[in-house]
mmCIF file of C-alpha atoms in Angstrom:
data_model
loop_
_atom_site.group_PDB
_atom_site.id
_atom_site.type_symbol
_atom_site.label_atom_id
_atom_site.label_comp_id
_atom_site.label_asym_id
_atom_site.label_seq_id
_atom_site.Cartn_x
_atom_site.Cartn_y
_atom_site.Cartn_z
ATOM 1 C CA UNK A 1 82.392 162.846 26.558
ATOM 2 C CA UNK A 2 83.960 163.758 23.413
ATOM 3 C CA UNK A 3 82.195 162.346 21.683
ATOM 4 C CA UNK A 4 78.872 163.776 22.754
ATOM 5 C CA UNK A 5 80.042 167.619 22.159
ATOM 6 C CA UNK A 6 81.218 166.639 18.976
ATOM 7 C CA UNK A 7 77.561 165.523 18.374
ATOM 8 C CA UNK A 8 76.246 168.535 20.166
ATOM 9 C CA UNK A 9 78.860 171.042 17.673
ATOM 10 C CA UNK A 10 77.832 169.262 14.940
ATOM 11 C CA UNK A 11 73.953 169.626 16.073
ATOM 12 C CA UNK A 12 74.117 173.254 16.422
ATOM 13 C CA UNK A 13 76.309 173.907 12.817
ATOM 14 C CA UNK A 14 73.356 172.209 11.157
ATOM 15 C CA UNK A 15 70.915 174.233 13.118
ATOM 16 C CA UNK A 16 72.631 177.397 12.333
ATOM 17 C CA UNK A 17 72.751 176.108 8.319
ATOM 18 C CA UNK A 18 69.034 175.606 8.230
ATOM 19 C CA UNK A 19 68.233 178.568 10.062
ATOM 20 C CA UNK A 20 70.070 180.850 7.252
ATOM 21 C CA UNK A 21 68.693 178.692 4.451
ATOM 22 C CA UNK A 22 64.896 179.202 5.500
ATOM 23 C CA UNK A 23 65.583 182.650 6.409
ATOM 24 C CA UNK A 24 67.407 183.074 2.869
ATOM 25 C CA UNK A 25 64.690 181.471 0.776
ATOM 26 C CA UNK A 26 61.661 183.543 2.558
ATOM 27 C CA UNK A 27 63.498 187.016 2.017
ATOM 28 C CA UNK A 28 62.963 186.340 -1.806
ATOM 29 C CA UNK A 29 59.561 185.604 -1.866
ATOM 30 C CA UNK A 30 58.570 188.259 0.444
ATOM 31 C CA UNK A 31 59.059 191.932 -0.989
ATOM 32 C CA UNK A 32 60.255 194.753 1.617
ATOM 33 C CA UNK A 33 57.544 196.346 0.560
ATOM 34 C CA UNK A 34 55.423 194.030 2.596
ATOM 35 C CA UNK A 35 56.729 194.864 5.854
ATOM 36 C CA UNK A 36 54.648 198.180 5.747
ATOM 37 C CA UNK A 37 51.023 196.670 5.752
ATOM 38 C CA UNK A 38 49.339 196.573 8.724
ATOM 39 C CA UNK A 39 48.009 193.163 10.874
ATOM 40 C CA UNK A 40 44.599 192.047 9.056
ATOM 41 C CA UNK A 41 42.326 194.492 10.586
ATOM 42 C CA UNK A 42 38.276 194.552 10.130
ATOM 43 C CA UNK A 43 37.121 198.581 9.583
ATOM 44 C CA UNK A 44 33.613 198.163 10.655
ATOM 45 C CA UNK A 45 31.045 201.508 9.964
ATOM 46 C CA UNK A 46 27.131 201.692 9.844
ATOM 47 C CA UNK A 47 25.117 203.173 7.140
ATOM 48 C CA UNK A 48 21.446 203.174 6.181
ATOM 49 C CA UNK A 49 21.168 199.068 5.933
ATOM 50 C CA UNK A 50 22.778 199.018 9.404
ATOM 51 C CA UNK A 51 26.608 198.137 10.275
ATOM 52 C CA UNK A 52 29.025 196.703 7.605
ATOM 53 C CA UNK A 53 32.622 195.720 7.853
ATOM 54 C CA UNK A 54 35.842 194.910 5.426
ATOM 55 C CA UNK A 55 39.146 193.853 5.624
ATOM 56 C CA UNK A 56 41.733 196.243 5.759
ATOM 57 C CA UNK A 57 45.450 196.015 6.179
ATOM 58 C CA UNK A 58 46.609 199.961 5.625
ATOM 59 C CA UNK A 59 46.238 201.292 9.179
ATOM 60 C CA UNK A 60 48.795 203.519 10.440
ATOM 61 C CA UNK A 61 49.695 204.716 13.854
ATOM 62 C CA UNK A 62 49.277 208.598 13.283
ATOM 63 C CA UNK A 63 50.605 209.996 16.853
ATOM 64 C CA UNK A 64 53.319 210.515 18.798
ATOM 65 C CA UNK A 65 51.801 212.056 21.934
ATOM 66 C CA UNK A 66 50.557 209.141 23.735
ATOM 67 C CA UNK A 67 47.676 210.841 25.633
ATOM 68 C CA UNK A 68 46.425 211.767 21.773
ATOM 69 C CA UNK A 69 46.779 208.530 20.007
ATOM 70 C CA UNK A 70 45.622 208.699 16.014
ATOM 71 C CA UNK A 71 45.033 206.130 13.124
ATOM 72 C CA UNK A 72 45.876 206.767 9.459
ATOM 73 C CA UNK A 73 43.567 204.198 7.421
ATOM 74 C CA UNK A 74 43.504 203.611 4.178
ATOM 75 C CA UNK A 75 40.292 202.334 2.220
ATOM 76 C CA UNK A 76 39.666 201.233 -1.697
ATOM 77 C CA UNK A 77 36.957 204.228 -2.726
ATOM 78 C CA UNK A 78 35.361 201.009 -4.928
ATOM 79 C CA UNK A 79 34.313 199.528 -1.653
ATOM 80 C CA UNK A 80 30.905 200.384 0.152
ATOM 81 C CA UNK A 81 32.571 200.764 3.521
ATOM 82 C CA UNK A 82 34.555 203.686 2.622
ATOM 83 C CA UNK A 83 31.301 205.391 1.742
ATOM 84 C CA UNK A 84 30.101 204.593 5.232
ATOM 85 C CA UNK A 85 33.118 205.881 7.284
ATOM 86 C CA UNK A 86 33.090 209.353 4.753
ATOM 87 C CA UNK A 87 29.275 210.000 5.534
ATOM 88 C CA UNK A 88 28.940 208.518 9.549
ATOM 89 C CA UNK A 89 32.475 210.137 10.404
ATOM 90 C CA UNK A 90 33.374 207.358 12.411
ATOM 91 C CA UNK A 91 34.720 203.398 12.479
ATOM 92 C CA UNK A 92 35.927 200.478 14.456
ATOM 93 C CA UNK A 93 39.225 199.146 13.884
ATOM 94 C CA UNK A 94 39.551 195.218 14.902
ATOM 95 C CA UNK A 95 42.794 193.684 14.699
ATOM 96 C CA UNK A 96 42.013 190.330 13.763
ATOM 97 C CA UNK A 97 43.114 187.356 16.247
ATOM 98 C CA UNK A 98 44.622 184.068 14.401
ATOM 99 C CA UNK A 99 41.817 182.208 15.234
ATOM 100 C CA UNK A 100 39.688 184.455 13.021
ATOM 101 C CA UNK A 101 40.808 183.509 9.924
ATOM 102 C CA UNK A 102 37.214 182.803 9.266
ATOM 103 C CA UNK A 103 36.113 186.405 8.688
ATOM 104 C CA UNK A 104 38.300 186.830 5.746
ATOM 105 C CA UNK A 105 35.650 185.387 3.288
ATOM 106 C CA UNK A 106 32.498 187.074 4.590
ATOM 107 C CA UNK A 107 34.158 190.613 5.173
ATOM 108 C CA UNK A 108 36.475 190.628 2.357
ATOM 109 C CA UNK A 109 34.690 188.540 -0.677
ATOM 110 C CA UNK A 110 31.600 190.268 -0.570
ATOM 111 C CA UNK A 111 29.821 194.013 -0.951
ATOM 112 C CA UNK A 112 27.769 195.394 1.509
ATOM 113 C CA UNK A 113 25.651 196.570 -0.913
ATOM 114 C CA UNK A 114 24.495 193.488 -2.415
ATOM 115 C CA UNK A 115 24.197 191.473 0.983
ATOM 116 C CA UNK A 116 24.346 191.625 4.798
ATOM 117 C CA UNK A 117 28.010 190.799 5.306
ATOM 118 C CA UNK A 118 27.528 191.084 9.471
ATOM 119 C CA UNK A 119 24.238 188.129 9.311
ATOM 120 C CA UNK A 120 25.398 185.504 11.305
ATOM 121 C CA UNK A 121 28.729 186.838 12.661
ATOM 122 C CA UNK A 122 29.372 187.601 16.158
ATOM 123 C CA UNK A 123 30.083 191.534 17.000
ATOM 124 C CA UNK A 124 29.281 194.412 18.554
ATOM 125 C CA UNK A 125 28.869 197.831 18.558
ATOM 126 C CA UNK A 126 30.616 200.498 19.895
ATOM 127 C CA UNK A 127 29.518 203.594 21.669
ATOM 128 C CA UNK A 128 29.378 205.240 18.117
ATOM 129 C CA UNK A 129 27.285 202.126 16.453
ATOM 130 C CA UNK A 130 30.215 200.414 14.129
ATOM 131 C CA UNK A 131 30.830 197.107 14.875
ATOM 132 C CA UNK A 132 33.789 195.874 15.929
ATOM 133 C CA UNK A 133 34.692 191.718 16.395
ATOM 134 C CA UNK A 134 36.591 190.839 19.696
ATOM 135 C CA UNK A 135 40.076 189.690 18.388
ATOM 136 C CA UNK A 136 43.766 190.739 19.119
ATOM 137 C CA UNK A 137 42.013 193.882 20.225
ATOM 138 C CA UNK A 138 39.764 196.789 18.467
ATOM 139 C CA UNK A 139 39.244 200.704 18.640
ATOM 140 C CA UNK A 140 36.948 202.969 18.331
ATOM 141 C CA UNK A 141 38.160 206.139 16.150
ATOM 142 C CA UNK A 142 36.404 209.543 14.432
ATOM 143 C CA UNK A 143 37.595 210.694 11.847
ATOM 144 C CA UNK A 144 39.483 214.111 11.715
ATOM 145 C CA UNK A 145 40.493 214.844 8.253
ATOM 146 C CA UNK A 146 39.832 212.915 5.080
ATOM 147 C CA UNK A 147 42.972 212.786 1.703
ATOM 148 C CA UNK A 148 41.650 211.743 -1.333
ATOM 149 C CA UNK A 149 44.374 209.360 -3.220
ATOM 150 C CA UNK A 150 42.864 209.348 -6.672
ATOM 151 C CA UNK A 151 42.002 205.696 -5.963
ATOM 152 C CA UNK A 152 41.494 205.592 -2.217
ATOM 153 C CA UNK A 153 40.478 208.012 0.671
ATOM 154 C CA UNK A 154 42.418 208.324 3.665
ATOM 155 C CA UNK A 155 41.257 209.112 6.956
ATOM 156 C CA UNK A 156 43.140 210.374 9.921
ATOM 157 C CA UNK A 157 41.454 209.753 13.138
ATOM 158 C CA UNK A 158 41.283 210.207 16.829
ATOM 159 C CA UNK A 159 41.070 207.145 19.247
ATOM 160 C CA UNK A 160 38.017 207.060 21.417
ATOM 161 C CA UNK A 161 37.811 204.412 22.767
ATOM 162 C CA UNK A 162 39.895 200.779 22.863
ATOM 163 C CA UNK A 163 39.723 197.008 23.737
ATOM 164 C CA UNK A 164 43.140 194.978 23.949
ATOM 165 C CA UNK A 165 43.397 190.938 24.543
ATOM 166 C CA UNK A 166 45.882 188.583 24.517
ATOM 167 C CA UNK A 167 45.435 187.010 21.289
ATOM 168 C CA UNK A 168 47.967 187.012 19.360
ATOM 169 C CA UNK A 169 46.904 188.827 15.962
ATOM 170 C CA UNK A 170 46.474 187.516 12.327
ATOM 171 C CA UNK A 171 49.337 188.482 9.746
ATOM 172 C CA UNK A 172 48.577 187.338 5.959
ATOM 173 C CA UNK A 173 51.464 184.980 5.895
ATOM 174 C CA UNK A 174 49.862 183.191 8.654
ATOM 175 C CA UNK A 175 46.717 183.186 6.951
ATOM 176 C CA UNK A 176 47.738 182.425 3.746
ATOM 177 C CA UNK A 177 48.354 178.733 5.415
ATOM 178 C CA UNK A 178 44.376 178.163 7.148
ATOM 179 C CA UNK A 179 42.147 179.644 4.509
ATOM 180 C CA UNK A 180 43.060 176.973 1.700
ATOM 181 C CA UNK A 181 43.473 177.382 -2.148
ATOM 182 C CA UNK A 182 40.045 178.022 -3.033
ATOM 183 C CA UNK A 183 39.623 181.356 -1.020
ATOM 184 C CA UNK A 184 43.502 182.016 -2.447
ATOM 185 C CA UNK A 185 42.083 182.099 -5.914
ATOM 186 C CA UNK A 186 39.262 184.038 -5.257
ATOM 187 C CA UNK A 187 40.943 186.635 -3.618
ATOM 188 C CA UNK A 188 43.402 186.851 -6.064
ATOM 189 C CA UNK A 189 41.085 187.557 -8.773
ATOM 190 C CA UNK A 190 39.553 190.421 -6.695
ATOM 191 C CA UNK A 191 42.525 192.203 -6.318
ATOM 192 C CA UNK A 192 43.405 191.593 -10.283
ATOM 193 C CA UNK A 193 40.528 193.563 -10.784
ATOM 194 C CA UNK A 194 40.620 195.907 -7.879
ATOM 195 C CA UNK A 195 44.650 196.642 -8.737
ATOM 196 C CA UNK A 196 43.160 197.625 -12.456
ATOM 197 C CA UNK A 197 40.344 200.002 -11.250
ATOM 198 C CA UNK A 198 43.435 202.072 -8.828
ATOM 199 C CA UNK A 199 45.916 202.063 -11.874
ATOM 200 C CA UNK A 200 43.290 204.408 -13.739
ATOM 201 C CA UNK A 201 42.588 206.362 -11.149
ATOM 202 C CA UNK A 202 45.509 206.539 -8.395
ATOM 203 C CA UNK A 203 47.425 209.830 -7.809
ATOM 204 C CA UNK A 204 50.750 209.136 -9.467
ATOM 205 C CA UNK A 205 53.017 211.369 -10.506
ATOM 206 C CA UNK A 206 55.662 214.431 -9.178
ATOM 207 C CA UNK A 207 53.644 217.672 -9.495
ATOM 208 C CA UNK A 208 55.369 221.137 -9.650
ATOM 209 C CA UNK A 209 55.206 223.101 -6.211
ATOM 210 C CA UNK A 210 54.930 226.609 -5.582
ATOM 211 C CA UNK A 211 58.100 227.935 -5.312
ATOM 212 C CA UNK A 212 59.310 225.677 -8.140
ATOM 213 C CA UNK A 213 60.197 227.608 -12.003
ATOM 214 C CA UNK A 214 57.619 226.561 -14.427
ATOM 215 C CA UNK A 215 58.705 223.817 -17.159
ATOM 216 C CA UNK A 216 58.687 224.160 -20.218
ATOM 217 C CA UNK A 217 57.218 221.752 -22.928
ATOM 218 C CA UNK A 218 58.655 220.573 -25.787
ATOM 219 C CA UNK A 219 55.504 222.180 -27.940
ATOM 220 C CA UNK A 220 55.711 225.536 -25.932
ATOM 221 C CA UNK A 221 59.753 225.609 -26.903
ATOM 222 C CA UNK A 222 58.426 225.386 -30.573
ATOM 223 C CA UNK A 223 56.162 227.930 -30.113
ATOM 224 C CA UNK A 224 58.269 230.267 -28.226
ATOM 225 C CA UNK A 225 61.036 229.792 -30.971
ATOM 226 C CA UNK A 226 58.296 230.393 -33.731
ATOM 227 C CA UNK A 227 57.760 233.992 -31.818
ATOM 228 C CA UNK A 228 61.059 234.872 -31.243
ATOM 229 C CA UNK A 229 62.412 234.242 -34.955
ATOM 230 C CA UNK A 230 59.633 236.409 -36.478
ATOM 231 C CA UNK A 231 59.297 239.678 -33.962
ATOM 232 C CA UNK A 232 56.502 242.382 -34.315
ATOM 233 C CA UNK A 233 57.112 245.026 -37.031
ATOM 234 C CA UNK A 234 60.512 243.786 -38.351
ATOM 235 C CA UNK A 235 60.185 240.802 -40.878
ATOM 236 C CA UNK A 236 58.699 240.977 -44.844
ATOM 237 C CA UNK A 237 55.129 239.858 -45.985
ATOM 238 C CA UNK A 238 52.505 239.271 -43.379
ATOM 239 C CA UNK A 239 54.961 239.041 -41.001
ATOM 240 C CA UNK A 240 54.499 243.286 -40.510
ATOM 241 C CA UNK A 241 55.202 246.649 -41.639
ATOM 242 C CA UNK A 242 58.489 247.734 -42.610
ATOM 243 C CA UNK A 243 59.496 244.681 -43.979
ATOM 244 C CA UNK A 244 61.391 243.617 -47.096
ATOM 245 C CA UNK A 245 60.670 241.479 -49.890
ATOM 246 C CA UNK A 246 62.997 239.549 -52.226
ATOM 247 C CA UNK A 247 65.359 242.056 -53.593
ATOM 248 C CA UNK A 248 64.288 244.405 -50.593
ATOM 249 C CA UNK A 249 60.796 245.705 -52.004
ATOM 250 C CA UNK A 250 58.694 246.916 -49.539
ATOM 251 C CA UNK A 251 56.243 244.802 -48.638
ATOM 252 C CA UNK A 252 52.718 245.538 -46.981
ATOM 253 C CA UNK A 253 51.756 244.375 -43.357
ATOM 254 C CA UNK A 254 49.195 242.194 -42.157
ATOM 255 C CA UNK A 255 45.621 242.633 -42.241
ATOM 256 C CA UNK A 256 44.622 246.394 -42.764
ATOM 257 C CA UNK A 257 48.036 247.360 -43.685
ATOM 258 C CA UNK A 258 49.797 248.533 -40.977
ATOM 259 C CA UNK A 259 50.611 247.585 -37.412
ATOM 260 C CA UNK A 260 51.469 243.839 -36.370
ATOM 261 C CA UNK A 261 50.267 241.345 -39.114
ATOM 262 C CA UNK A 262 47.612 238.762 -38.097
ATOM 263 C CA UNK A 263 49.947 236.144 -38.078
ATOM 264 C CA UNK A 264 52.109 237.711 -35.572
ATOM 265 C CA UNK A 265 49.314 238.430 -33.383
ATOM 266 C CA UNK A 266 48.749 234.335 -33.702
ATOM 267 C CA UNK A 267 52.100 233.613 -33.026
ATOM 268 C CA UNK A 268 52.888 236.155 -29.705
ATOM 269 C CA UNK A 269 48.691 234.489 -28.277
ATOM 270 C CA UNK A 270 50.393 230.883 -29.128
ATOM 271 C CA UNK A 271 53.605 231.504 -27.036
ATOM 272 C CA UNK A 272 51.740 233.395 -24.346
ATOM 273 C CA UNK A 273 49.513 230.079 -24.146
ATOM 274 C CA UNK A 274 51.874 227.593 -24.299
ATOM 275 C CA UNK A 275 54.131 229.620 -21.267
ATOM 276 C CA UNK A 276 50.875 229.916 -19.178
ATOM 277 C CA UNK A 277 50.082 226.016 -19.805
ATOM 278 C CA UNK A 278 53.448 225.078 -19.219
ATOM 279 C CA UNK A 279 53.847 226.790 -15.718
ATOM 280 C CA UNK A 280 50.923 223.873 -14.653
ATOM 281 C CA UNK A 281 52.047 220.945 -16.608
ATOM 282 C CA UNK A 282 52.503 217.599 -14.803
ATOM 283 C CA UNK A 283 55.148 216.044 -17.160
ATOM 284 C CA UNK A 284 55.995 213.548 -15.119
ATOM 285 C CA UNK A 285 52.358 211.830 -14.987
ATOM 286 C CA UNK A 286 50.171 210.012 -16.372
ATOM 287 C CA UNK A 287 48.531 212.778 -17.870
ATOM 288 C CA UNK A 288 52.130 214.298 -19.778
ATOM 289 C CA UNK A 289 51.476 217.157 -21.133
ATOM 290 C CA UNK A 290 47.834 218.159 -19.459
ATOM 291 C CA UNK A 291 46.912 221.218 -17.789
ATOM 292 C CA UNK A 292 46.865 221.010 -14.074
ATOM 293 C CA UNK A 293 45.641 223.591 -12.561
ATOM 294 C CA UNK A 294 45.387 222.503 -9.314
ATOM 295 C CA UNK A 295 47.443 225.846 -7.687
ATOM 296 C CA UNK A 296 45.102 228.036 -9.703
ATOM 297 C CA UNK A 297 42.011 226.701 -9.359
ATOM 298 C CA UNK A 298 41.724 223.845 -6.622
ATOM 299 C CA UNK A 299 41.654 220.780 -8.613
ATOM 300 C CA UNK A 300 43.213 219.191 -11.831
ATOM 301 C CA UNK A 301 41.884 218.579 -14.780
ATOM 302 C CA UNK A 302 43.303 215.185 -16.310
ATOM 303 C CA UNK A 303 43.443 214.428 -19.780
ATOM 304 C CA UNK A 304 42.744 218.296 -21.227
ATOM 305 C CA UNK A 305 44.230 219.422 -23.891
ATOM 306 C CA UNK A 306 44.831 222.666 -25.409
ATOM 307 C CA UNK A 307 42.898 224.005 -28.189
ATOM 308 C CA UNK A 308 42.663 226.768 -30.566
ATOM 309 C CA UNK A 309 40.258 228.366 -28.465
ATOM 310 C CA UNK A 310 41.810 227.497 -25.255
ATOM 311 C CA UNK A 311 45.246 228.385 -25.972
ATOM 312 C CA UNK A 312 45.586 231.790 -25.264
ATOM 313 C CA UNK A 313 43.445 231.719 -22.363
ATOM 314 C CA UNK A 314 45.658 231.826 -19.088
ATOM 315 C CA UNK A 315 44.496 229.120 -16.477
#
């Protein structure tokens, strides 16, 4: 007898061991970042060549009140479903079951513009017309508001309508082990490229808000210091009237001879500038130094620069 609960003690210690080894080992090769996507969901949406689907994993519950359930989804603006959802207003969420590994490829390696990703597949539509695929359960949603990420378009939407099953659904780490190398490779290439097209165009960045004090640049502290050394009316030369020369001469003003000298004038419009500019400069993104005038006007305007012309015009 004792010697059988040793065995059993000794059974469980090694249980325990393994269990924190494999639990150890697969926190370092999964990111905590991961824990945020979504089950591998199909966001299916119908357009002028009929329905079309893609693979999706940023959806979102959006809703606390549970007689007014919402989605938050997320889609790539480079892909043609995200077109379809923006113009028709509406979309089917599937959440994919693990025996549907199988959809991956056709829904997630190929456009909808150059082929008929739903021929052959097995869906159907919902009262709306977008096509939704059976699985761990699916829902039909319109769309409420739209965000635009730089790089992606959000859209929050209300549930209509919704289907829920049994199956248990698909996670990527799960799928990682049916779909085999070959599809691994492929896909990875995708997103290489996909991942390059969102680094040039994804919102990134801390802007200033409203009640913040402007900033100021390190070109509009030059300037300002350029204005404030040299004031209207009281240095020599072209600096204005009143002035002394070497040896304390008089000296004559700026252009005409009397009043503030041209250069002056160019000096007070070049600090005026750069203190309008630099209440709207996003210094912290990718476009340092750039106008944003997205308070004053609406939108930004990435990658301008001010110029002789432009700088004493107040955005």
């Amino acid at each position: 007898m004792l010697r059988a609960l040793c065995k059993t003690v000794n059974g469980l210690v090694q249980q325990a061991l393994q269990t924190v080894y494999s639990s150890a080992m697969s926190e370092q090769r999964i990111s905590v970042l991961s824990h945020f996507w979504a089950p591998l969901c199909a966001i299916g949406s119908r357009g002028p060549k009929g329905p079309n689907a893609q693979i999706c994993v940023s959806v979102f519950g959006a809703s606390i009140v549970p007689e007014r359930p919402r989605l938050l989804v997320v889609l790539s603006k480079t892909n043609y479903t995200t077109e379809l959802v923006a113009a028709s207003g509406t979309f089917a969420v599937t959440v994919l079951a693990e025996a549907q590994a199988g959809l991956l490829e056709p829904l997630g390696l190929h456009s909808g513009r150059e082929v008929s990703k739903l021929a052959g597949i097995a869906h159907t539509l919902t009262a709306m017309g977008d096509p939704a695929f059976g699985g761990a359960g699916s829902i039909a949603c319109e769309v409420l508001r739209s965000f635009d990420f730089g790089d992606s378009r959000a859209f929050l939407a209300a549930v209509r309508d919704r289907t829920e099953t049994a199956e248990p659904p698909l996670s990527w780490q799960t799928a990682k082990g049916i779909v085999g190398e070959d599809f691994l490779a492929r896909w990875a290439a995708k997103s290489v490229r996909e991942q390059a097209a969102a680094r040039e165009a994804m919102a990134w960045g801390r802007r200033r808000r409203a009640h913040e004090a402007p900033r100021r640049s390190p070109a509009g502290d030059r300037m300002a210091e350029a204005a404030s050394q040299h004031p209207p009316g009281q240095q020599a030369g072209r600096w204005g009237p009143g002035g002394r020369g070497p040896g304390g001469a008089p000296r004559r003003g700026g252009r005409g001879g009397g009043g503030v000298g041209a250069r002056d004038r160019g000096c007070q419009k070049r600090a005026t500038a750069c203190e309008a500019f630099d209440g709207d400069v996003d210094v912290h993104g990718p476009w340092a130094g750039a106008p944003d005038v997205a308070g004053a006007r609406g939108r930004a305007v990435p990658g301008a620069r001010p110029t002789r012309r432009t700088q004493a015009r107040r955005w």
